Coordinates of C-alpha atoms and ligand atoms in Angstrom, one line a residue:
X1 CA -6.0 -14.5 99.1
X2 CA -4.5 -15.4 102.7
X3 CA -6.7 -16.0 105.8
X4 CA -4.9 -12.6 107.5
X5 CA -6.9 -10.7 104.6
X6 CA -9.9 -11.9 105.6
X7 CA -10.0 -10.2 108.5
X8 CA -10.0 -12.9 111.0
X9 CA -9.1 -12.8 114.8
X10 CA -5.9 -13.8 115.6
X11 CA -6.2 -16.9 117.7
X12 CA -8.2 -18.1 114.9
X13 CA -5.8 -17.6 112.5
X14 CA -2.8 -19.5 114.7
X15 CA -5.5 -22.3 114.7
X16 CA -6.1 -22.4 111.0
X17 CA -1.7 -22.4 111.0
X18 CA -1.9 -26.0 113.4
X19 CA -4.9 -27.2 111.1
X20 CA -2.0 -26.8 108.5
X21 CA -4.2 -24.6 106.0
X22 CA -2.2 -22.1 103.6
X23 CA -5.0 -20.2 102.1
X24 CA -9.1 -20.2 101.8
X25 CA -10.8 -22.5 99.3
X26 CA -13.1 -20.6 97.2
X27 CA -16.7 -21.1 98.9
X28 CA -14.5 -20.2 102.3
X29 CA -13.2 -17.1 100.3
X30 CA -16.7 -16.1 99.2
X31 CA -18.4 -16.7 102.3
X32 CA -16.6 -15.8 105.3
X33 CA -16.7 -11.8 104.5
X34 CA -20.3 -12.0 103.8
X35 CA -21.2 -13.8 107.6
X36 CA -18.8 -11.9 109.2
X37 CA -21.1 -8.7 108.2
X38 CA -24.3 -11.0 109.5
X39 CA -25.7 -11.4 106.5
X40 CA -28.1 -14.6 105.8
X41 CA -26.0 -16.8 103.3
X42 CA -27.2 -20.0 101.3
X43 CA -23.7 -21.5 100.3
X44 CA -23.2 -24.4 98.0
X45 CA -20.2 -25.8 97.0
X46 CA -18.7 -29.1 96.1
X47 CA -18.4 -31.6 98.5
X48 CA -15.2 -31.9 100.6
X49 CA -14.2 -28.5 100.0
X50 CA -14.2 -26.7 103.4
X51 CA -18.0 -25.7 104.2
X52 CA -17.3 -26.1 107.5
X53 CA -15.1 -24.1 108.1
X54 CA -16.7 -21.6 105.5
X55 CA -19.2 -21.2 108.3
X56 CA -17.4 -22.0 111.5
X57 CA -14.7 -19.3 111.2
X58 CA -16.4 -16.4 110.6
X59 CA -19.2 -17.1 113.5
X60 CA -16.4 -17.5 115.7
X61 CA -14.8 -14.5 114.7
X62 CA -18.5 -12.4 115.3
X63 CA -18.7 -14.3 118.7
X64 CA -15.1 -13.4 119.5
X65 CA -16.3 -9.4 118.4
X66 CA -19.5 -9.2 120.5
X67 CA -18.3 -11.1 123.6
X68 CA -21.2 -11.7 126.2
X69 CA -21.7 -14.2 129.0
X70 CA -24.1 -16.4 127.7
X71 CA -27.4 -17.3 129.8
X72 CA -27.8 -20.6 131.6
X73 CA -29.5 -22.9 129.1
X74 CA -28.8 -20.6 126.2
X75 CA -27.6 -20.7 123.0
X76 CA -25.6 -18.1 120.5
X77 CA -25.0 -20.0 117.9
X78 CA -26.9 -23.5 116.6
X79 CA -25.4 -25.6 114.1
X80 CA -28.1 -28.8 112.7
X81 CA -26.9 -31.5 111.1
X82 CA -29.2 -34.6 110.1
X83 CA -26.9 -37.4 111.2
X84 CA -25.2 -37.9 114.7
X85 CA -21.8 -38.8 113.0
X86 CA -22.1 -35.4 111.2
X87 CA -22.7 -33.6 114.2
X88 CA -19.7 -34.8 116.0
X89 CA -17.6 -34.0 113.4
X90 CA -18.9 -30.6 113.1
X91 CA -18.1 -30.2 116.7
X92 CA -14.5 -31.4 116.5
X93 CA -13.8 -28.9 113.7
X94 CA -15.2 -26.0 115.5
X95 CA -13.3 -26.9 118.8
X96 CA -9.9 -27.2 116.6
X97 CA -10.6 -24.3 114.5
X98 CA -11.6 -22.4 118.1
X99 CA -9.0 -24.1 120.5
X100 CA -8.0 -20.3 121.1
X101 CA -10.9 -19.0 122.4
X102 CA -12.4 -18.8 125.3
X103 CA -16.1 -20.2 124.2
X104 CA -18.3 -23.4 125.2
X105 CA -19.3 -25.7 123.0
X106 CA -21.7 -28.5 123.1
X107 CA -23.0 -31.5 121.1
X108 CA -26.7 -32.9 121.5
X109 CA -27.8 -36.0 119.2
X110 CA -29.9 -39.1 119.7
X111 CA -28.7 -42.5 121.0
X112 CA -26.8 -41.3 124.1
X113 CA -27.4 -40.4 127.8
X114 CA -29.2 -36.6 127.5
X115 CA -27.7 -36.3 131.3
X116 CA -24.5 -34.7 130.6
X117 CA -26.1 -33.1 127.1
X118 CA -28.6 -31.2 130.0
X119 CA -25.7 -30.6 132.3
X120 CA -23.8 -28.8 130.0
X121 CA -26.8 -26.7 128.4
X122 CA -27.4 -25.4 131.8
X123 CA -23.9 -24.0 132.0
X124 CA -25.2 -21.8 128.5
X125 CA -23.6 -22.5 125.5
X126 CA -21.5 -20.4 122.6
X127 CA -21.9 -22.8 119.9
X128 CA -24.5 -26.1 120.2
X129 CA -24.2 -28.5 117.4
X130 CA -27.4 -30.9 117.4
X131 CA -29.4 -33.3 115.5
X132 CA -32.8 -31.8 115.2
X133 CA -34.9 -34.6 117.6
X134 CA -33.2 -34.9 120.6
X135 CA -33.0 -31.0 120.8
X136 CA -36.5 -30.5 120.7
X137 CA -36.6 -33.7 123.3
X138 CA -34.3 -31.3 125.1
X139 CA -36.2 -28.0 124.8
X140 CA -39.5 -29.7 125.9
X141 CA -37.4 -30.4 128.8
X142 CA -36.3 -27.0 129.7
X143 CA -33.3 -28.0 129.5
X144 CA -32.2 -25.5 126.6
X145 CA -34.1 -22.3 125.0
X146 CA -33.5 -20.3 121.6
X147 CA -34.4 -17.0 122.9
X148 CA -30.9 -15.9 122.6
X149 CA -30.1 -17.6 119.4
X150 CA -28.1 -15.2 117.5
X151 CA -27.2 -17.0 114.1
X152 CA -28.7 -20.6 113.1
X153 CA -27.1 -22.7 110.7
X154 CA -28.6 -25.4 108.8
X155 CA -25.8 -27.8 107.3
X156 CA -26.7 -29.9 104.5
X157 CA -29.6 -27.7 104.0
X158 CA -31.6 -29.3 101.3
X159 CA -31.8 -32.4 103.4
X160 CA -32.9 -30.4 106.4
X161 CA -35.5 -28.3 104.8
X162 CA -37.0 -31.6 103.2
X163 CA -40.0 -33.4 104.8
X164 CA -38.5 -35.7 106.5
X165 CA -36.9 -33.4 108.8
X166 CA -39.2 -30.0 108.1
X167 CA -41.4 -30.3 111.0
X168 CA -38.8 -30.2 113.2
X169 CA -37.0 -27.5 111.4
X170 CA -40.3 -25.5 111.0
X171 CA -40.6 -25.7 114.9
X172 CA -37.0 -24.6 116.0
X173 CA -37.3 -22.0 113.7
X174 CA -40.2 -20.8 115.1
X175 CA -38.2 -20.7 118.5
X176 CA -35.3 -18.6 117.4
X177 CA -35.6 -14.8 117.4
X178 CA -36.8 -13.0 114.5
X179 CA -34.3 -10.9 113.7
X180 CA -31.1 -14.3 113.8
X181 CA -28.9 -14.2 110.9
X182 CA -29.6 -17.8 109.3
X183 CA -27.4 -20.1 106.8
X184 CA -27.8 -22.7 104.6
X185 CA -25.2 -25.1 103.3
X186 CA -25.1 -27.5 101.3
X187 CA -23.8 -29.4 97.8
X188 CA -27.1 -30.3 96.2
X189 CA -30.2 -27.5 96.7
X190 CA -32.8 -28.8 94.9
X191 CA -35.3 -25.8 93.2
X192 CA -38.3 -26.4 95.1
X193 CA -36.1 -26.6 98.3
X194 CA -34.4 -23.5 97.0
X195 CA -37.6 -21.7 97.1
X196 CA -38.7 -23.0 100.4
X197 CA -35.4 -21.7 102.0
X198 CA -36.3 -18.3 100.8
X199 CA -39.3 -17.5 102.9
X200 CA -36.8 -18.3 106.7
X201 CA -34.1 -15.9 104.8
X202 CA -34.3 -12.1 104.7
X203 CA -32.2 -10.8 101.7
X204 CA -29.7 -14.1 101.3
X205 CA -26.2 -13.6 99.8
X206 CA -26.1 -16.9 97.5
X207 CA -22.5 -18.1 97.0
X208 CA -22.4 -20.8 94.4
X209 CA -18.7 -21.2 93.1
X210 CA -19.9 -24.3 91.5
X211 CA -23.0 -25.3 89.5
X212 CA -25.5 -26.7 91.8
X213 CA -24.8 -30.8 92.1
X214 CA -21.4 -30.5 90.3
X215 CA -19.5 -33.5 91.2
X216 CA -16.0 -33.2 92.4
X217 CA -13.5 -33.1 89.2
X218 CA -11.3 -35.3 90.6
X219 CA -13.8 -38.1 91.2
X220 CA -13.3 -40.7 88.5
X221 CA -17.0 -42.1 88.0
X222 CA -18.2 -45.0 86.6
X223 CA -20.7 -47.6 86.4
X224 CA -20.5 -51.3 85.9
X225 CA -24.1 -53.1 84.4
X226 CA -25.0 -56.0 86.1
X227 CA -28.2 -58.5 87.5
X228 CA -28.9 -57.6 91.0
X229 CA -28.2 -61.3 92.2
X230 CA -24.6 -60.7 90.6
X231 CA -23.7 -57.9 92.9
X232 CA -22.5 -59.9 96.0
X233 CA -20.2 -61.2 94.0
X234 CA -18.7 -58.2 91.9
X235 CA -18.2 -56.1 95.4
X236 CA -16.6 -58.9 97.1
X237 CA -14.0 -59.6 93.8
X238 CA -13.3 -55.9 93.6
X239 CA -12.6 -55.3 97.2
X240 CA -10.2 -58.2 96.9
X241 CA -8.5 -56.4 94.1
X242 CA -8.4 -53.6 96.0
X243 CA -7.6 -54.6 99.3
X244 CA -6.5 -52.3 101.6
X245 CA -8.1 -49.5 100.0
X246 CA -9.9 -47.2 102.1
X247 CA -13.6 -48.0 100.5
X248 CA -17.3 -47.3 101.6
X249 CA -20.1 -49.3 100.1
X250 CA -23.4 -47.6 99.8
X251 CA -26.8 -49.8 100.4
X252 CA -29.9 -48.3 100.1
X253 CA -31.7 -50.3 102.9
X254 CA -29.9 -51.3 106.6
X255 CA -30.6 -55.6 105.8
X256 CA -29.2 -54.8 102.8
X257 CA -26.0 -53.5 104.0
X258 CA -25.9 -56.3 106.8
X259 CA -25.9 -58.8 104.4
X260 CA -23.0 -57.3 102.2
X261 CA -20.9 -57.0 105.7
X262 CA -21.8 -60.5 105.8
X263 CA -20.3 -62.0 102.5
X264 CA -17.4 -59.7 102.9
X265 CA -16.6 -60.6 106.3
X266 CA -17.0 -64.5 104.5
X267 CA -14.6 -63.8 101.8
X268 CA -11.8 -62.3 104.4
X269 CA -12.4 -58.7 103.9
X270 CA -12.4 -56.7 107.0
X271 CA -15.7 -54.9 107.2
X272 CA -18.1 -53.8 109.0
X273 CA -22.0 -51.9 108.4
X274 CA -23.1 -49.0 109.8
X275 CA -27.0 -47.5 109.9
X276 CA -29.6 -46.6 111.7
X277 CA -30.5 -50.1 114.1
X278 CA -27.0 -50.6 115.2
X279 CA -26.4 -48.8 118.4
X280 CA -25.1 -45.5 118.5
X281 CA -21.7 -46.8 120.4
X282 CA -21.1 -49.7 117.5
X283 CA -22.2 -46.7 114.7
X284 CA -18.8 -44.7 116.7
X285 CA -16.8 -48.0 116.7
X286 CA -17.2 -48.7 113.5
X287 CA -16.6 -45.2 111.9
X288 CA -13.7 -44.3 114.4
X289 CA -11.7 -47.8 113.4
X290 CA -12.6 -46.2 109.8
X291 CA -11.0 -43.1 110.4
X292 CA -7.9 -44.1 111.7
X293 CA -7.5 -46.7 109.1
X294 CA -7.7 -50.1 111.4
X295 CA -11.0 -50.8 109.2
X296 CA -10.4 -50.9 105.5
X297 CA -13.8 -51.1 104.5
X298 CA -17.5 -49.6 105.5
X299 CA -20.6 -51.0 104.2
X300 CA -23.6 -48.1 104.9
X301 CA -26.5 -46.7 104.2
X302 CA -27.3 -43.0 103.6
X303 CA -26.3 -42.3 107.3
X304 CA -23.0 -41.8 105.9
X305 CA -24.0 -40.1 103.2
X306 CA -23.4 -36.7 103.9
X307 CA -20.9 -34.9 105.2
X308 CA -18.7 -37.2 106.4
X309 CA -14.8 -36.4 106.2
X310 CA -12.5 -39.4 106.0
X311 CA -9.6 -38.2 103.8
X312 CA -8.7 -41.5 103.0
X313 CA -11.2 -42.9 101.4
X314 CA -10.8 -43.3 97.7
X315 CA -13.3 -45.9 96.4
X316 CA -16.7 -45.7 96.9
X317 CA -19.1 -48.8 95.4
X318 CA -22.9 -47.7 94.9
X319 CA -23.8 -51.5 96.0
X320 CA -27.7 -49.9 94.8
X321 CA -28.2 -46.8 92.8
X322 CA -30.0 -44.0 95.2
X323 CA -33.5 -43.3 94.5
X324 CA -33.0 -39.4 95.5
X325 CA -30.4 -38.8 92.5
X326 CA -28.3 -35.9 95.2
X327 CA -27.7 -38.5 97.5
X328 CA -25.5 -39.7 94.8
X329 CA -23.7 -37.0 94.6
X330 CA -22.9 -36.7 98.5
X331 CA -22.5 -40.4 98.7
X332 CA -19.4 -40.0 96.1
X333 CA -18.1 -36.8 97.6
X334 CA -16.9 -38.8 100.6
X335 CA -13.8 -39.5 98.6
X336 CA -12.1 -36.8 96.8
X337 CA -11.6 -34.8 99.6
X338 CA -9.2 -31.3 100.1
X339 CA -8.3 -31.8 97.0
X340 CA -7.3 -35.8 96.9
X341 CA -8.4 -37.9 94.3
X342 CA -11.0 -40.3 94.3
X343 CA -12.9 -43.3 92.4
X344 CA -16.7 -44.2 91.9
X345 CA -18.0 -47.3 90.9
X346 CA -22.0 -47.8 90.6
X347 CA -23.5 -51.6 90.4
X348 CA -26.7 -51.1 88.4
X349 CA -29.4 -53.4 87.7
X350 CA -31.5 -53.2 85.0
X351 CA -34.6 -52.3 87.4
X352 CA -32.1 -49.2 88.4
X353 CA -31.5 -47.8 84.9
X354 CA -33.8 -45.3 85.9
X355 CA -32.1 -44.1 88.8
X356 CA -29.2 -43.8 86.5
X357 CA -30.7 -41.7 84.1
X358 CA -32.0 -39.9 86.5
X359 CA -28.3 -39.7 88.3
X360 CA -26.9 -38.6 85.1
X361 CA -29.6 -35.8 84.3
X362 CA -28.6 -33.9 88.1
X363 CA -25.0 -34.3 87.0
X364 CA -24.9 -33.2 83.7
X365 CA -23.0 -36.0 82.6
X366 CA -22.7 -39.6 81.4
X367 CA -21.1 -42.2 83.8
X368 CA -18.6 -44.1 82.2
X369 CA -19.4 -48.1 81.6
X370 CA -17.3 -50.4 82.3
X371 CA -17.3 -54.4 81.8
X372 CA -18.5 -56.8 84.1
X373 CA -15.9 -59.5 85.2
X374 CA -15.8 -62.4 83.7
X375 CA -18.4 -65.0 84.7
X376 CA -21.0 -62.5 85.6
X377 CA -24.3 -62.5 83.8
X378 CA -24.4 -60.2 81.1
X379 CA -26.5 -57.4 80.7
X380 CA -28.1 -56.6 77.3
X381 CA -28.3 -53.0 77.6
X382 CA -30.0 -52.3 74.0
X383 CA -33.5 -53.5 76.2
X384 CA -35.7 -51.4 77.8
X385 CA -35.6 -53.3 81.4
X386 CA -39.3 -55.0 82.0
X387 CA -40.6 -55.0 85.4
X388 CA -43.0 -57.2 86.6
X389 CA -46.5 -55.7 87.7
X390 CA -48.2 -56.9 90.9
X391 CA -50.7 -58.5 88.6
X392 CA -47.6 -60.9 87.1
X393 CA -48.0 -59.6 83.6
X394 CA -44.8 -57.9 82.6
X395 CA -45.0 -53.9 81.8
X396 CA -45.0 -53.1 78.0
X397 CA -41.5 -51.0 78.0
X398 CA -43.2 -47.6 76.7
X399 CA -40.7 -46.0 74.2
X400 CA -43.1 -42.6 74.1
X401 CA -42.6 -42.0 78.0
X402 CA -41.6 -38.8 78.6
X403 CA -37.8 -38.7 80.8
X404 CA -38.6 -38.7 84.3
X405 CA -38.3 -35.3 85.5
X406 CA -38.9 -36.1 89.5
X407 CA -35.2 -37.2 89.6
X408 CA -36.4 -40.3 90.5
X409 CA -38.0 -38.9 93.8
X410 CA -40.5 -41.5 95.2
X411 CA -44.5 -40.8 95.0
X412 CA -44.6 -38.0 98.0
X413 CA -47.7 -39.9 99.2
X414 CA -45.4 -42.3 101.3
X415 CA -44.2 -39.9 103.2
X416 CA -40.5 -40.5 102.4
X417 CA -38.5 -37.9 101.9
X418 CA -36.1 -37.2 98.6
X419 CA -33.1 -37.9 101.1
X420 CA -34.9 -41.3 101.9
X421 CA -35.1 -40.0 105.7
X422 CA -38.7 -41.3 106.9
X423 CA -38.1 -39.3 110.3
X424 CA -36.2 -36.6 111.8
X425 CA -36.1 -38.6 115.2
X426 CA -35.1 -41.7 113.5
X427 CA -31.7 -40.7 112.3
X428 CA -31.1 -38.6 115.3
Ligands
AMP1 P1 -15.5 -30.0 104.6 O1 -16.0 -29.8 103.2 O2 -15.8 -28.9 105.5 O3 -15.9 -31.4 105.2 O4 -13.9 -30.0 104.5 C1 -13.3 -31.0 103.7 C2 -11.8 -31.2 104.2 O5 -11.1 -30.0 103.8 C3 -11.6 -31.3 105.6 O6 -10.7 -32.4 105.8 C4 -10.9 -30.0 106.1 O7 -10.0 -30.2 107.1 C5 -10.2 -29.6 104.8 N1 -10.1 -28.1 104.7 C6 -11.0 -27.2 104.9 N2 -10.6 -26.0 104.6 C7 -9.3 -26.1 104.2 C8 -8.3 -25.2 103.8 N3 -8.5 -23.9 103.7 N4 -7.1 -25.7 103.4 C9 -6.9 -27.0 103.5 N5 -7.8 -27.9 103.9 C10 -9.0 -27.5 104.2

């Protein structure tokens, strides 16, 4: 299948020919006929391969088809993304893959001036990209309505629809007209957020080319078993091994990845950390000196999780085991990408075996083990791990438990999500 049979416009297809793309990837293949008809679409495929522009093309191409002026504060189409980074890079794809057309584009996210966000939403805009709070910080402002919303796309859907960021979601959809066509994209859709999409679609098309939560086949995985305490240590020997390998490290909490920058830095491994309480200009910094390979390594948390498209990358540590068991799966699908291959190594403690199991379950697949170097603490892994309660008497280890079937999702009761987002504001 070629682009040209797909029906594209022109201008988009002499685009796609810079870009230096040959033919569609399957999800791209599947989808684009289906939007370009308006139909609602939930779309999951395998990370790093081409949901963007499964989306992007073909709402450019109906755009281009039903050309309008658009109002003053006004929207046609509305991309949300849950991180910032995310949304900047969704808007540098759709300017590339649009650099033909006449049509305006805007990004709105947290952490910057909303001054020149407002001044360009009051020239109207083709296509906004946004992060969910400081659009509705925007709306209450006047500064931009939905009325005119004429497709709404929710990237990274599961994440979106979950609770962390469904009251914000709940309320733009309210906004946007009834009759929108509305899509949902993602790698991971778990079933109960499955069913929740269902009652914002009318009559969805549902294009899964892979099984839901496949990872990438050309991700090598595996995991190494080791005392938490022994972890610095580990990361800081295998980056030296591996130095000057593109490589993100994964923390699941923002002191956590300070302190690994830290020892690395120590050691004389150029690093640095990105999450949510640096400022938004050293989060750019840090992920632009990424990109362009002048930083070999980055050490974040879940910000980076998703979505993010460096196709150099191609280590990724899990420093900690996610307790959301999808976030694994989108934290190792930043390497692999378009087709390049990739390696994954977890660090799991014995209080994370869990997590692993859990991790394993979503996959449908065992993670290869591999030894600890030597002079590490070993890990006896024929014991159940004992945790310690609050009342300093250690837990019996209960060999009748049932498997955990919440994928290791957190008690719901502290309102933290299953992508480990408290708020939609605080990310964006
Ligand atoms: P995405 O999953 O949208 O982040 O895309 C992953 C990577 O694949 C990006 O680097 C895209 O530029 C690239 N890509 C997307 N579509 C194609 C295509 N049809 N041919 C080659 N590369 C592509």
């Amino acid at each position: 299948m070629t682009f040209e049979s797909l029906g594209l416009d022109r201008p988009i297809l002499n685009a796609l020919a810079v870009e230096g793309y040959t033919q569609p990837t399957p999800i791209q293949a599947k989808a684009i006929p289906v939007i370009m008809q308006g139909r609602d679409v939930v779309g999951i495929a395998q990370t790093g391969t081409g949901k963007t522009a499964a989306f992007t093309l073909p709402l450019l191409h109906r755009l281009m088809q039903n050309k309008i002026k658009v109002q003053p504060n006004s929207v046609r189409v509305l991309i949300l993304s849950p991180t910032r980074e995310l949304a900047s890079q969704i808007e540098k794809a759709v300017r590339s893959y649009g650099a033909k057309l006449p049509l305006k584009t805007a990004t709105v996210m947290g952490g910057v001036s909303m001054r020149p966000q407002r001044q360009k939403l009051a020239q109207g805009v083709d296509i906004l990209v946004a992060t969910p709070g400081r659009l509705l910080d925007l709306i209450d402002q006047k500064a931009c309505d939905l009325k005119r919303v004429e497709t709404l796309v929710l990237d990274e859907a599961d994440q979106m629809l979950d609770i962390g960021f469904l009251p914000a979601i709940r309320k733009v959809i309210a906004m946007v007209p009834r009759d929108r066509q509305m899509l949902l994209f993602s790698a991971t859709m778990p079933k109960e957020i499955r069913a929740l999409s269902k009652q914002h679609l009318k009559d969805p098309v549902e294009i899964s080319v892979t099984p839901v939560a496949t990872t990438a086949e050309r991700i090598e995985q595996s995991v190494m078993h080791v005392q938490q305490p022994s972890k610095m240590f580990v990361t800081s020997k295998l980056l030296k091994e591996r130095r000057g390998e593109q490589t993100i490290v994964f923390t699941r909490t923002k002191r956590g990845a300070d302190k690994v920058a830290k020892r690395l830095i120590a050691d004389g491994i150029d690093a640095a950390a990105i999450h949510g309480n640096k400022s938004q200009n050293q989060r750019e910094k840090a992920l632009a000196a990424f990109r362009n390979g002048a930083l070999p390594v980055l050490i974040a948390t879940d910000i980076a999780a998703r979505g993010i498209d460096v196709p150099g990358v191609n280590l990724i540590v899990n420093f900690d085991l996610p307790e959301v068991a999808e976030v694994y799966v989108h934290r190792i699908g930043r390497t692999a990408r378009a087709g390049a291959a990739g390696q994954a190594i977890a660090l799991c403690s014995p209080e994370e075996r869990k997590l692993l199991r859990a991790v394993e379950r979503l996959i449908s697949q065992d993670i290869a083990v591999i030894a600890a170097p030597d002079g590490v603490a070993a890990v006896d892994l024929s014991e159940e791990p004992v945790t310690e309660r609050k009342t300093g008497r250690p837990n019996k280890p209960n060999r009748n438990k049932r498997p955990n079937q919440n994928f290791g999702r957190r008690p719901a009761a502290k309102s933290r999500s299953r992508s480990g987002q408290r708020h939609a504001s605080a990310a964006n």
